[in-house]
Amino acid sequence: MGLLEGKRLLVTGVLVDTSIAFHVARLAQQEGARVVLTAPGRQTRLTSAVSRRLPQEAPVVPLDVTSDEDLAALAERTREHVDGLDGVVHSIGFAPQSVMGGHFLDAAWDDVATAVHVSAYSLKALAVAAQPLLATPASVVGLTFDARYAWPVYDWMGVAKAAFESTARYLARDLGPEGVRVNLVSAGPIRTTAATHIPGFDQMEGGWSARAPLGWDSSDPEPTARAVCALLSDWFPATTGEIVHVDGGVHAMGQ
């Protein structure tokens, strides 16, 4: 019997088969879960093609987390494939390049607002949109990059991640009485397609393995995906509002 046997999961952010979200979906299926994917309307076809590389092809429902219409329709669209949800994975983040790469002081509010909307507020929006389907208990898991520090080149995306982490704590407070756990996985730098679009990503990645007591392979999303699946399982029944670091131990080391 798999770790996620019988679980019904909604997984966002599967655009390519190198993404963390793809490996979460793959591992979840291998552990017995039924998986439904989401994608913004224009990328639904791409996600559908990638889903065919999973152990079982997963259905894809349209979802732009900045669209009130899509959010309102999410429960109905998802219900076409599963009768409820035991878990939701938030693997969504975006910031215009104008607010990263050393542009902290001259970033325009409209671009900063886009980063905060897509990368932080969307966690609340997604959880509320999925709420009519959530079982008791259920688990919401999001992906972050340790927002306690001012990282090179990350700039306003780092601020958005700090808001994201705070949002998770407030969601844990407000959804806890309904039996819904909300936790985050803070991964070390992983060379996903999204990461390589961060201007100067090499500065963030550089030297990470040397600082990590366990070492770090920035090309391997599997350790992070395993942590997400563990938090989706029944093995953390009393854990919420937590951030689990999967970074080789860098977060615990002095610089």
CSV table of C-alpha atoms in Angstrom, one decimal:
chain,number,residue,atom,x,y,z
A,1,MET,CA,0.0,0.0,0.0
A,2,GLY,CA,1.4,3.3,-1.1
A,3,LEU,CA,1.9,6.4,1.1
A,4,LEU,CA,-0.8,8.2,-0.7
A,5,GLU,CA,-3.1,5.3,-1.5
A,6,GLY,CA,-6.6,6.6,-2.4
A,7,LYS,CA,-5.7,10.3,-2.0
A,8,ARG,CA,-7.1,12.7,-4.5
A,9,LEU,CA,-4.7,15.5,-5.2
A,10,LEU,CA,-4.8,18.8,-7.2
A,11,VAL,CA,-1.3,19.7,-8.4
A,12,THR,CA,-0.5,23.1,-9.9
A,13,GLY,CA,2.6,24.2,-11.8
A,14,VAL,CA,3.3,21.2,-14.1
A,15,LEU,CA,4.6,22.8,-17.3
A,16,VAL,CA,7.6,20.7,-18.1
A,17,ASP,CA,8.8,17.3,-16.9
A,18,THR,CA,11.8,18.8,-15.1
A,19,SER,CA,9.7,20.8,-12.7
A,20,ILE,CA,9.3,20.0,-9.0
A,21,ALA,CA,5.5,19.8,-9.5
A,22,PHE,CA,5.9,17.2,-12.2
A,23,HIS,CA,7.9,15.0,-9.9
A,24,VAL,CA,5.4,15.5,-7.1
A,25,ALA,CA,2.7,14.3,-9.4
A,26,ARG,CA,4.8,11.4,-10.5
A,27,LEU,CA,5.7,10.3,-7.0
A,28,ALA,CA,2.1,10.8,-5.8
A,29,GLN,CA,0.8,8.5,-8.5
A,30,GLN,CA,3.4,5.9,-7.7
A,31,GLU,CA,2.3,6.1,-4.1
A,32,GLY,CA,-1.3,5.4,-5.0
A,33,ALA,CA,-2.8,8.9,-5.5
A,34,ARG,CA,-5.3,10.1,-8.1
A,35,VAL,CA,-3.9,13.4,-9.5
A,36,VAL,CA,-5.6,16.3,-11.3
A,37,LEU,CA,-3.4,19.0,-12.8
A,38,THR,CA,-4.1,22.6,-13.4
A,39,ALA,CA,-2.7,25.0,-16.0
A,40,PRO,CA,-3.4,28.6,-17.2
A,41,GLY,CA,-5.7,28.5,-20.2
A,42,ARG,CA,-3.0,29.2,-22.8
A,43,GLN,CA,-0.7,26.5,-21.3
A,44,THR,CA,-3.4,23.8,-20.9
A,45,ARG,CA,-2.3,22.0,-24.1
A,46,LEU,CA,1.4,22.0,-22.9
A,47,THR,CA,0.5,20.6,-19.5
A,48,SER,CA,-1.7,17.9,-21.1
A,49,ALA,CA,1.2,16.8,-23.3
A,50,VAL,CA,3.5,16.7,-20.3
A,51,SER,CA,1.0,14.7,-18.2
A,52,ARG,CA,1.3,11.9,-20.7
A,53,ARG,CA,4.8,11.3,-19.3
A,54,LEU,CA,3.4,10.5,-15.9
A,55,PRO,CA,2.8,6.9,-14.8
A,56,GLN,CA,-0.9,7.6,-15.6
A,57,GLU,CA,-2.0,10.4,-17.8
A,58,ALA,CA,-3.6,13.0,-15.5
A,59,PRO,CA,-6.6,15.3,-16.4
A,60,VAL,CA,-5.9,19.0,-16.7
A,61,VAL,CA,-8.3,21.7,-15.6
A,62,PRO,CA,-7.8,25.4,-16.7
A,63,LEU,CA,-6.7,27.7,-13.8
A,64,ASP,CA,-5.2,31.1,-13.9
A,65,VAL,CA,-4.8,32.0,-10.2
A,66,THR,CA,-5.2,35.7,-11.0
A,67,SER,CA,-8.6,35.1,-12.7
A,68,ASP,CA,-11.7,35.4,-10.5
A,69,GLU,CA,-13.7,33.4,-13.1
A,70,ASP,CA,-11.2,30.5,-13.1
A,71,LEU,CA,-11.1,30.4,-9.3
A,72,ALA,CA,-14.9,30.4,-9.1
A,73,ALA,CA,-15.1,27.5,-11.5
A,74,LEU,CA,-12.2,25.4,-10.1
A,75,ALA,CA,-14.3,23.2,-7.8
A,76,GLU,CA,-16.8,22.4,-10.5
A,77,ARG,CA,-14.1,21.7,-13.1
A,78,THR,CA,-12.2,19.5,-10.7
A,79,ARG,CA,-15.4,17.6,-9.6
A,80,GLU,CA,-15.6,16.3,-13.2
A,81,HIS,CA,-12.6,14.2,-12.4
A,82,VAL,CA,-12.7,13.5,-8.7
A,83,ASP,CA,-15.4,13.8,-6.1
A,84,GLY,CA,-13.2,15.6,-3.5
A,85,LEU,CA,-9.7,16.5,-2.6
A,86,ASP,CA,-7.4,15.3,0.1
A,87,GLY,CA,-4.5,17.6,-0.9
A,88,VAL,CA,-3.6,20.6,-2.9
A,89,VAL,CA,-0.1,21.5,-4.1
A,90,HIS,CA,0.8,25.2,-4.8
A,91,SER,CA,3.8,25.3,-7.1
A,92,ILE,CA,3.2,28.7,-8.7
A,93,GLY,CA,5.4,31.7,-8.9
A,94,PHE,CA,6.1,34.6,-11.2
A,95,ALA,CA,7.8,37.9,-11.2
A,96,PRO,CA,8.6,40.2,-14.1
A,97,GLN,CA,12.4,40.3,-14.7
A,98,SER,CA,12.2,44.0,-14.0
A,99,VAL,CA,11.9,43.4,-10.3
A,100,MET,CA,14.8,40.9,-10.0
A,101,GLY,CA,18.4,40.8,-11.0
A,102,GLY,CA,19.5,43.8,-9.0
A,103,HIS,CA,16.5,46.1,-9.7
A,104,PHE,CA,15.2,46.2,-6.2
A,105,LEU,CA,15.4,50.0,-5.8
A,106,ASP,CA,13.9,51.0,-9.2
A,107,ALA,CA,11.2,48.3,-9.5
A,108,ALA,CA,7.8,49.7,-10.4
A,109,TRP,CA,4.8,49.0,-8.1
A,110,ASP,CA,2.7,47.5,-10.9
A,111,ASP,CA,5.4,44.8,-11.5
A,112,VAL,CA,5.9,44.3,-7.8
A,113,ALA,CA,2.1,43.9,-7.5
A,114,THR,CA,2.2,41.2,-10.2
A,115,ALA,CA,4.8,39.2,-8.3
A,116,VAL,CA,2.9,39.4,-5.0
A,117,HIS,CA,-0.4,38.5,-6.6
A,118,VAL,CA,0.9,35.5,-8.5
A,119,SER,CA,3.4,34.3,-6.0
A,120,ALA,CA,1.8,35.0,-2.6
A,121,TYR,CA,-1.9,36.0,-2.7
A,122,SER,CA,-2.5,33.0,-5.0
A,123,LEU,CA,-2.0,30.6,-2.1
A,124,LYS,CA,-5.0,32.0,-0.3
A,125,ALA,CA,-7.0,32.2,-3.6
A,126,LEU,CA,-6.2,28.6,-4.5
A,127,ALA,CA,-7.0,27.2,-1.0
A,128,VAL,CA,-10.3,29.1,-0.9
A,129,ALA,CA,-11.2,28.0,-4.4
A,130,ALA,CA,-10.5,24.4,-3.5
A,131,GLN,CA,-12.2,24.6,-0.1
A,132,PRO,CA,-15.6,23.2,-1.2
A,133,LEU,CA,-13.8,20.0,-2.3
A,134,LEU,CA,-11.4,19.6,0.7
A,135,ALA,CA,-11.9,16.5,2.8
A,136,THR,CA,-11.4,16.3,6.6
A,137,PRO,CA,-8.5,16.0,7.1
A,138,ALA,CA,-6.8,17.5,4.1
A,139,SER,CA,-3.4,19.0,3.3
A,140,VAL,CA,-2.3,22.1,1.4
A,141,VAL,CA,1.5,22.2,0.5
A,142,GLY,CA,3.3,25.0,-1.1
A,143,LEU,CA,6.9,25.5,-2.3
A,144,THR,CA,9.1,28.4,-1.2
A,145,PHE,CA,12.7,29.6,-1.2
A,146,ASP,CA,13.8,30.6,2.3
A,147,ALA,CA,12.5,34.1,2.7
A,148,ARG,CA,14.4,34.9,5.9
A,149,TYR,CA,17.3,36.3,3.9
A,150,ALA,CA,18.0,38.9,1.2
A,151,TRP,CA,19.4,36.7,-1.5
A,152,PRO,CA,21.5,38.0,-4.4
A,153,VAL,CA,19.3,38.9,-7.5
A,154,TYR,CA,16.1,37.6,-6.0
A,155,ASP,CA,14.9,41.0,-4.9
A,156,TRP,CA,11.1,41.5,-5.0
A,157,MET,CA,10.5,37.8,-5.6
A,158,GLY,CA,12.1,37.3,-2.2
A,159,VAL,CA,9.7,39.8,-0.7
A,160,ALA,CA,6.8,37.9,-2.4
A,161,LYS,CA,8.1,34.7,-0.9
A,162,ALA,CA,8.1,36.3,2.5
A,163,ALA,CA,4.5,37.2,2.0
A,164,PHE,CA,3.8,33.7,0.7
A,165,GLU,CA,5.2,32.2,3.9
A,166,SER,CA,3.2,34.5,6.1
A,167,THR,CA,0.1,33.7,4.1
A,168,ALA,CA,0.6,30.0,4.8
A,169,ARG,CA,0.7,30.7,8.5
A,170,TYR,CA,-2.6,32.6,8.4
A,171,LEU,CA,-4.2,29.9,6.3
A,172,ALA,CA,-3.0,27.3,8.8
A,173,ARG,CA,-4.8,29.4,11.5
A,174,ASP,CA,-8.0,29.8,9.6
A,175,LEU,CA,-8.3,26.4,7.9
A,176,GLY,CA,-7.1,24.4,10.9
A,177,PRO,CA,-10.6,24.2,12.5
A,178,GLU,CA,-11.8,22.5,9.3
A,179,GLY,CA,-9.1,19.9,9.6
A,180,VAL,CA,-6.9,21.4,6.8
A,181,ARG,CA,-3.2,21.5,7.3
A,182,VAL,CA,-1.1,24.1,5.5
A,183,ASN,CA,2.7,23.6,5.2
A,184,LEU,CA,5.5,24.7,3.0
A,185,VAL,CA,8.7,23.0,1.7
A,186,SER,CA,11.6,25.4,1.3
A,187,ALA,CA,13.9,23.9,-1.3
A,188,GLY,CA,17.4,24.8,-2.2
A,189,PRO,CA,18.1,26.1,-5.7
A,190,ILE,CA,16.9,23.7,-8.3
A,191,ARG,CA,17.6,24.3,-11.9
A,192,THR,CA,14.1,24.3,-13.2
A,193,THR,CA,12.9,26.2,-16.2
A,194,ALA,CA,11.4,28.9,-14.0
A,195,ALA,CA,14.7,29.2,-12.0
A,196,THR,CA,16.8,29.7,-15.0
A,197,HIS,CA,14.6,32.7,-16.0
A,198,ILE,CA,15.7,34.5,-12.8
A,199,PRO,CA,18.4,37.0,-13.9
A,200,GLY,CA,21.7,35.9,-12.2
A,201,PHE,CA,20.4,32.6,-10.9
A,202,ASP,CA,23.9,31.3,-10.9
A,203,GLN,CA,24.7,33.7,-8.1
A,204,MET,CA,22.1,32.1,-5.9
A,205,GLU,CA,23.1,28.6,-6.9
A,206,GLY,CA,26.8,29.1,-6.7
A,207,GLY,CA,28.6,27.4,-3.8
A,208,TRP,CA,25.4,25.9,-2.4
A,209,SER,CA,26.7,22.3,-2.5
A,210,ALA,CA,29.9,23.3,-0.7
A,211,ARG,CA,27.9,24.9,2.1
A,212,ALA,CA,25.4,22.1,2.5
A,213,PRO,CA,26.5,19.4,5.0
A,214,LEU,CA,24.6,16.8,3.0
A,215,GLY,CA,25.7,18.2,-0.3
A,216,TRP,CA,23.2,19.5,-2.9
A,217,ASP,CA,22.4,18.6,-6.5
A,218,SER,CA,20.6,21.5,-8.1
A,219,SER,CA,19.6,19.2,-11.0
A,220,ASP,CA,17.6,16.8,-8.8
A,221,PRO,CA,14.1,17.8,-7.7
A,222,GLU,CA,13.3,14.4,-6.2
A,223,PRO,CA,14.2,15.1,-2.6
A,224,THR,CA,11.9,18.1,-2.6
A,225,ALA,CA,9.1,16.2,-4.3
A,226,ARG,CA,9.4,13.5,-1.6
A,227,ALA,CA,9.0,16.0,1.1
A,228,VAL,CA,5.9,17.4,-0.5
A,229,CYS,CA,4.4,13.9,-0.8
A,230,ALA,CA,5.2,13.2,2.8
A,231,LEU,CA,3.3,16.3,3.9
A,232,LEU,CA,0.4,15.3,1.7
A,233,SER,CA,0.2,12.0,3.5
A,234,ASP,CA,-1.3,11.0,6.8
A,235,TRP,CA,2.1,10.9,8.5
A,236,PHE,CA,2.0,14.6,9.7
A,237,PRO,CA,-1.5,14.7,11.2
A,238,ALA,CA,-0.6,17.4,13.8
A,239,THR,CA,1.8,19.6,11.8
A,240,THR,CA,0.6,22.8,10.3
A,241,GLY,CA,2.0,26.3,9.7
A,242,GLU,CA,5.4,24.6,9.3
A,243,ILE,CA,8.3,25.2,6.8
A,244,VAL,CA,10.3,22.0,6.0
A,245,HIS,CA,13.7,22.8,4.6
A,246,VAL,CA,15.0,20.5,1.9
A,247,ASP,CA,18.2,22.3,1.1
A,248,GLY,CA,21.0,19.9,2.2
A,249,GLY,CA,21.2,21.8,5.5
A,250,VAL,CA,22.3,25.2,4.3
A,251,HIS,CA,19.5,26.9,6.2
A,252,ALA,CA,21.1,25.8,9.5
A,253,MET,CA,24.6,26.9,8.7
A,254,GLY,CA,26.3,30.2,9.3
A,255,GLN,CA,27.6,31.9,6.2
